[in-house]
CSV table of C-alpha atoms in Angstrom, one decimal:
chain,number,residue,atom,x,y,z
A,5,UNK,CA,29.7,-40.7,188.2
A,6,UNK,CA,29.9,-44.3,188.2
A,7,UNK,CA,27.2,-46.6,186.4
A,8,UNK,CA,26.3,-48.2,189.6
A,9,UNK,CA,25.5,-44.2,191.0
A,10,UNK,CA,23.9,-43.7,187.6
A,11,UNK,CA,21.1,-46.3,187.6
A,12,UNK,CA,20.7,-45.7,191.0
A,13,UNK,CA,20.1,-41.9,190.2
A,14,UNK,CA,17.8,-42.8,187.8
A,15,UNK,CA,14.4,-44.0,190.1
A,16,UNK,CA,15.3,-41.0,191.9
A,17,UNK,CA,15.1,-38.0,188.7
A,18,UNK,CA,12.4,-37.8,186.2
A,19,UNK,CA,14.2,-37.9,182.6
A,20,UNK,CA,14.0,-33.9,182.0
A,21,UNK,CA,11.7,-32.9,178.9
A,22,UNK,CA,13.9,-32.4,175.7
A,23,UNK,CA,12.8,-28.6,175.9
A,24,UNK,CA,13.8,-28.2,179.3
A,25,UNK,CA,15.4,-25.0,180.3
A,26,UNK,CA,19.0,-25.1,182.2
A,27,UNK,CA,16.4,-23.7,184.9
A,28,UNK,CA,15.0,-27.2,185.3
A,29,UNK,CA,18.5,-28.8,184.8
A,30,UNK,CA,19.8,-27.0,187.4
A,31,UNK,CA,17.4,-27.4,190.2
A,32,UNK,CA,17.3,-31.5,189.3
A,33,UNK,CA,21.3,-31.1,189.7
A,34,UNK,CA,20.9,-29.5,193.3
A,35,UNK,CA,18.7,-31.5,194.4
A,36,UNK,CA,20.7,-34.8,194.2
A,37,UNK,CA,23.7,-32.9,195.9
A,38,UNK,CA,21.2,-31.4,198.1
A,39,UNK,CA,19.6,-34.4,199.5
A,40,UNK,CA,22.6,-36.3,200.0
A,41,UNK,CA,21.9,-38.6,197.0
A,42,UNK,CA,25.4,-37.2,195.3
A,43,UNK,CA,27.8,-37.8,198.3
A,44,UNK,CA,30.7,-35.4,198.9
A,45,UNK,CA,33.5,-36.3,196.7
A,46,UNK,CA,31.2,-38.1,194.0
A,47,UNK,CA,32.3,-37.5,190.8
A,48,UNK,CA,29.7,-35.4,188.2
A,49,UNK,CA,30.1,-36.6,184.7
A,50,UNK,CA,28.8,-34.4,182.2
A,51,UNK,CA,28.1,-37.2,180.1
A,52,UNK,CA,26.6,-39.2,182.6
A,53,UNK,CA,24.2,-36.9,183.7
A,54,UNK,CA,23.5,-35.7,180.2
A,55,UNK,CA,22.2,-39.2,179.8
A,56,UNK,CA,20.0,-38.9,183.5
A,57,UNK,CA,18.5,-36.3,182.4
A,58,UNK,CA,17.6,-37.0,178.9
A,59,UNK,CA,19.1,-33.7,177.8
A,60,UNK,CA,21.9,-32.4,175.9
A,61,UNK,CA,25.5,-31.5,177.1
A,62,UNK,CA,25.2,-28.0,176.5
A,63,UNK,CA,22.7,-26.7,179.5
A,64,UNK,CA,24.9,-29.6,182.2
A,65,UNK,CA,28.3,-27.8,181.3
A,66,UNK,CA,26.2,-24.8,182.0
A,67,UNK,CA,24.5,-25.6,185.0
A,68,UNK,CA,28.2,-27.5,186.7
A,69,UNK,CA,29.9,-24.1,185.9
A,70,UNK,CA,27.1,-22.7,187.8
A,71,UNK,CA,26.9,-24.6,190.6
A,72,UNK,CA,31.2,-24.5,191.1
A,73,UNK,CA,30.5,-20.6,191.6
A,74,UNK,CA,28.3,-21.4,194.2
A,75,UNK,CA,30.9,-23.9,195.8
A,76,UNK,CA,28.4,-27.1,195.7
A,77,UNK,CA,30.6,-28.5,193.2
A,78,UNK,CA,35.0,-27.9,192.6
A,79,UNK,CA,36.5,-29.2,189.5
A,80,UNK,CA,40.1,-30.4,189.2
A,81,UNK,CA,42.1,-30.5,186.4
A,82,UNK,CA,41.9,-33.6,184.1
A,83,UNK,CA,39.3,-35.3,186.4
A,84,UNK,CA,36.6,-32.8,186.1
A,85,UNK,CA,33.5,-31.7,188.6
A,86,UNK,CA,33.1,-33.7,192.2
A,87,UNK,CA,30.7,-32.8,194.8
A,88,UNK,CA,32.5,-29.9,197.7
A,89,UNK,CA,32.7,-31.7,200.9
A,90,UNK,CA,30.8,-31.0,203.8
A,91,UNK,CA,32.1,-27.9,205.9
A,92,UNK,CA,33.6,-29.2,209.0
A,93,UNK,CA,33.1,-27.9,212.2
A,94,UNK,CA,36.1,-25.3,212.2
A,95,UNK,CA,35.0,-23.9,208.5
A,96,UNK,CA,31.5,-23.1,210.1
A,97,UNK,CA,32.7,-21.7,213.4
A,98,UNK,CA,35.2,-19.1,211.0
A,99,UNK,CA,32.2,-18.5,208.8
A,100,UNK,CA,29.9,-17.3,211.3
A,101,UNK,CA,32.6,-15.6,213.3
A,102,UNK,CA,32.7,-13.2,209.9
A,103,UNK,CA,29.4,-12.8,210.0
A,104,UNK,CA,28.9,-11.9,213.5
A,105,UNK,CA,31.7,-9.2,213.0
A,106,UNK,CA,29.4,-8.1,209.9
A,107,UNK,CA,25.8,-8.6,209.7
A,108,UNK,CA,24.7,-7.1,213.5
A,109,UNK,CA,26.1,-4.0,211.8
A,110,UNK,CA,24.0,-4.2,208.5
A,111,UNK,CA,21.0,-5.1,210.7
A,112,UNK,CA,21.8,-1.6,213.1
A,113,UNK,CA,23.1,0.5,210.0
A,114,UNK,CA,19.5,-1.3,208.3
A,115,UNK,CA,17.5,0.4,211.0
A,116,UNK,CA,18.9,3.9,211.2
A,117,UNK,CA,18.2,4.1,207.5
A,118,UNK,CA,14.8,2.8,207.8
A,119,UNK,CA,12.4,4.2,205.7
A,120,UNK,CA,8.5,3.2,204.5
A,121,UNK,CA,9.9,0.8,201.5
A,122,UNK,CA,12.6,-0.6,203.1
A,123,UNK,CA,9.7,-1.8,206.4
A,124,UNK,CA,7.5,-2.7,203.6
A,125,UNK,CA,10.4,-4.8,201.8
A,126,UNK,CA,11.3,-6.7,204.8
A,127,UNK,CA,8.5,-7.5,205.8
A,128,UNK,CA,7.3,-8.8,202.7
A,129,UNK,CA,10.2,-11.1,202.9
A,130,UNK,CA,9.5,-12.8,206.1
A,131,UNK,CA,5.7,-13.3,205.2
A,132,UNK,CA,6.7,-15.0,201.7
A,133,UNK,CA,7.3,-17.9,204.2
A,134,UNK,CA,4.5,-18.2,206.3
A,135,UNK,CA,6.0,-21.3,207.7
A,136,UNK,CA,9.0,-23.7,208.4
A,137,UNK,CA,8.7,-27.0,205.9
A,138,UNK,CA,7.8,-30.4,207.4
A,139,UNK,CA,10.2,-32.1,205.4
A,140,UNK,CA,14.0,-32.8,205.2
A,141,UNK,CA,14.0,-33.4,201.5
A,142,UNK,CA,15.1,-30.2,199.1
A,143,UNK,CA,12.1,-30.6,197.1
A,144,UNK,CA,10.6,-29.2,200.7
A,145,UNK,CA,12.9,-27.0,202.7
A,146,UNK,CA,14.4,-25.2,199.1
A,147,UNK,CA,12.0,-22.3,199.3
A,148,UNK,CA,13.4,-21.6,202.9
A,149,UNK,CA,16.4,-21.6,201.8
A,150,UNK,CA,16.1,-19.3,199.1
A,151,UNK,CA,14.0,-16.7,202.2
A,152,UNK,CA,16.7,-17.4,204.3
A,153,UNK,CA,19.7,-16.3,201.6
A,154,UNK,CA,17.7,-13.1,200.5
A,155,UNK,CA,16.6,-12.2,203.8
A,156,UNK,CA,20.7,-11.5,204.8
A,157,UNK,CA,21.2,-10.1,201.3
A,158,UNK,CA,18.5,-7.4,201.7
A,159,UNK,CA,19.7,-6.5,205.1
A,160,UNK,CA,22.7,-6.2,203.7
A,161,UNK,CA,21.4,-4.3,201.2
A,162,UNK,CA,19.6,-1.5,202.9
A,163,UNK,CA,23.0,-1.1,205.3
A,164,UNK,CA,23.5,1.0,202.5
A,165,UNK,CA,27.1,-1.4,202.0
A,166,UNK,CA,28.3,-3.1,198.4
A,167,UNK,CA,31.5,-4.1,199.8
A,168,UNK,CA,29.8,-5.9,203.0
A,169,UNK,CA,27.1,-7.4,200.5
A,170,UNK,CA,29.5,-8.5,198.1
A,171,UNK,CA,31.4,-10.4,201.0
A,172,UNK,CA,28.9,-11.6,202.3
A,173,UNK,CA,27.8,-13.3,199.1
A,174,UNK,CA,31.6,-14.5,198.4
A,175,UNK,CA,31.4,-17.2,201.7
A,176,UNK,CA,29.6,-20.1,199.8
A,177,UNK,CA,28.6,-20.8,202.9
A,178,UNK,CA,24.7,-20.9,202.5
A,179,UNK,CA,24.0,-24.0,200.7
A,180,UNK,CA,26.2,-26.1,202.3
A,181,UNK,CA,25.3,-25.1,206.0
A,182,UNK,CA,21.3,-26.1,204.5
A,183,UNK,CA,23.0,-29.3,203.2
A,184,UNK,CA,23.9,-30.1,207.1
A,185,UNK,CA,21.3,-28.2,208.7
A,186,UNK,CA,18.6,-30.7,206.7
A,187,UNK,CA,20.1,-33.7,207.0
A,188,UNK,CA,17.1,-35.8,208.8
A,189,UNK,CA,15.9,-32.6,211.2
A,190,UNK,CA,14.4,-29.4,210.6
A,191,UNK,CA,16.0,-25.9,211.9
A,192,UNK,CA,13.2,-24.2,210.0
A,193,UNK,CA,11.3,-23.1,213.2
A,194,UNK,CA,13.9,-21.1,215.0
A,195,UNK,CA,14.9,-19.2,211.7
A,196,UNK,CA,12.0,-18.2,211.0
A,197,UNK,CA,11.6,-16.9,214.8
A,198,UNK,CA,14.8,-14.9,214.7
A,199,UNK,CA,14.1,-13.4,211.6
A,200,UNK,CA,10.8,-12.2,212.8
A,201,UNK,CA,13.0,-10.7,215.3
A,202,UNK,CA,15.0,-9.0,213.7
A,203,UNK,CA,12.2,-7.7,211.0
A,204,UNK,CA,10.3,-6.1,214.0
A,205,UNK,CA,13.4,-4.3,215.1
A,206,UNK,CA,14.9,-3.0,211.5
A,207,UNK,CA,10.7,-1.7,211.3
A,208,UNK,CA,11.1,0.1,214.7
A,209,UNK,CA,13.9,1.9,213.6
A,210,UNK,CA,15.9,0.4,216.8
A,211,UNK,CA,19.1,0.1,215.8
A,212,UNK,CA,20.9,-1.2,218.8
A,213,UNK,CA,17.8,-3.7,219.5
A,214,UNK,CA,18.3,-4.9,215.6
A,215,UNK,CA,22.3,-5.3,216.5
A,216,UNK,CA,21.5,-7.6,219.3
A,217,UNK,CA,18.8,-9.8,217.0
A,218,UNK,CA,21.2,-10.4,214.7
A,219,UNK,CA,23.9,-11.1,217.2
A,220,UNK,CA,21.4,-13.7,219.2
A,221,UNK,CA,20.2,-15.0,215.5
A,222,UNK,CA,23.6,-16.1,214.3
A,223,UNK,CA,25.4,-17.4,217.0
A,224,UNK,CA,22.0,-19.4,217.5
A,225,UNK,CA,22.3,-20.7,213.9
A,226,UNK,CA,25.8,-21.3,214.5
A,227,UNK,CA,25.2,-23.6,217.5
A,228,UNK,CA,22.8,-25.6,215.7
A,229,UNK,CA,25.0,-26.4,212.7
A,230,UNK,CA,27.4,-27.2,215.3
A,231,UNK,CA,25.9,-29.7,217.2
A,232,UNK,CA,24.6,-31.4,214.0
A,233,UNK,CA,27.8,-30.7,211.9
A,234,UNK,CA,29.7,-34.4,210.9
């Protein structure tokens, strides 16, 4: 992280209270790479934003580590953390082609299973957001985000699968298709619809009808990314 990037960083990010957890640390982190403010390729300095944040190194080497697992961040060899490129549009078409192969089967195996807790679980999950965000900054859409990553992870879940929810939580795909899919638009709408969707269908214990809302739901999302992808 440069000095120039550094002061300019620093209108942008409160300083971080000296008892801050790496909770705090981590979401100030995210939010930079996020909302575009650290660029793909720009160079994270622990030291540097040890200093941004008013904290010490130890929670930042925490909270890079963390945010490497999640592919947001890569770090080389004697240079240290940079900020993971943008997927291009190849790297999202192969990602949702796993997906399609996977998930419209969770979502049908999800139904089958059905039972009271597992309607009552999914259900709770598309109600805890009652509605897309207005805005195009982290700070707003984060909380769909977050919905949108457990929603697939519970479906995956109640397929009654580890191995198909442990893949599906190896793509590191999530963040960075939110990364594109936020960049000066909002997709929130149509998600939201789609899950709906496939909620209704998973309740109904309609297998087949749950298949085809997951089907229609990803290669929906998929086409958006695409069109918007750079």
């Amino acid at each position: 992280m440069s000095n120039e990037l550094e002061n300019r960083l620093k209108g942008l990010v409160p300083a971080a209270r000296r008892s801050v957890l790496t909770e705090d640390v981590y979401e100030r982190i995210k939010s930079l790479i996020m909302n575009g403010d650290l660029e793909p390729g720009a160079r994270v300095n622990i030291y540097a934003v040890a200093r941004l944040l008013d904290v010490s190194q130890t929670p930042v080497r925490e909270v890079l580590s963390a945010l490497e697992s999640e592919g947001l961040l890569t770090k080389e060899p004697l240079r240290g953390y940079s900020v993971a490129p943008q997927l291009r549009p190849d790297q999202i078409a192969d990602l949702y082609q796993l997906r399609l192969l996977l998930e419209p089967w969770a979502a049908a195996r999800a139904a089958e299973r059905v039972t009271a807790e597992a309607r009552e679980r999914v259900r709770a999950e598309l109600a805890s957001v009652p509605q897309a965000p207005q805005g195009t900054r982290y700070e707003e859409y984060h909380g769909l985000a977050e919905h949108d990553a457990r929603f697939h992870d519970l479906i995956a879940e109640l397929s009654g699968s580890e191995a198909l929810r442990e893949s599906l939580r190896r793509t590191h795909g999530h963040l960075h298709l939110f990364r594109i899919g936020y960049a000066g638009r909002r997709t929130g709408d149509p998600t939201l619809a789609e899950h709906a969707r496939v909620v209704e269908a998973i309740a109904a214990g309609e297998a087949e009808a749950a298949s085809e809302a997951m089907r229609a739901h990803l290669a929906a999302a998929r086409d958006r990314f695409l069109e918007i992808s750079p």
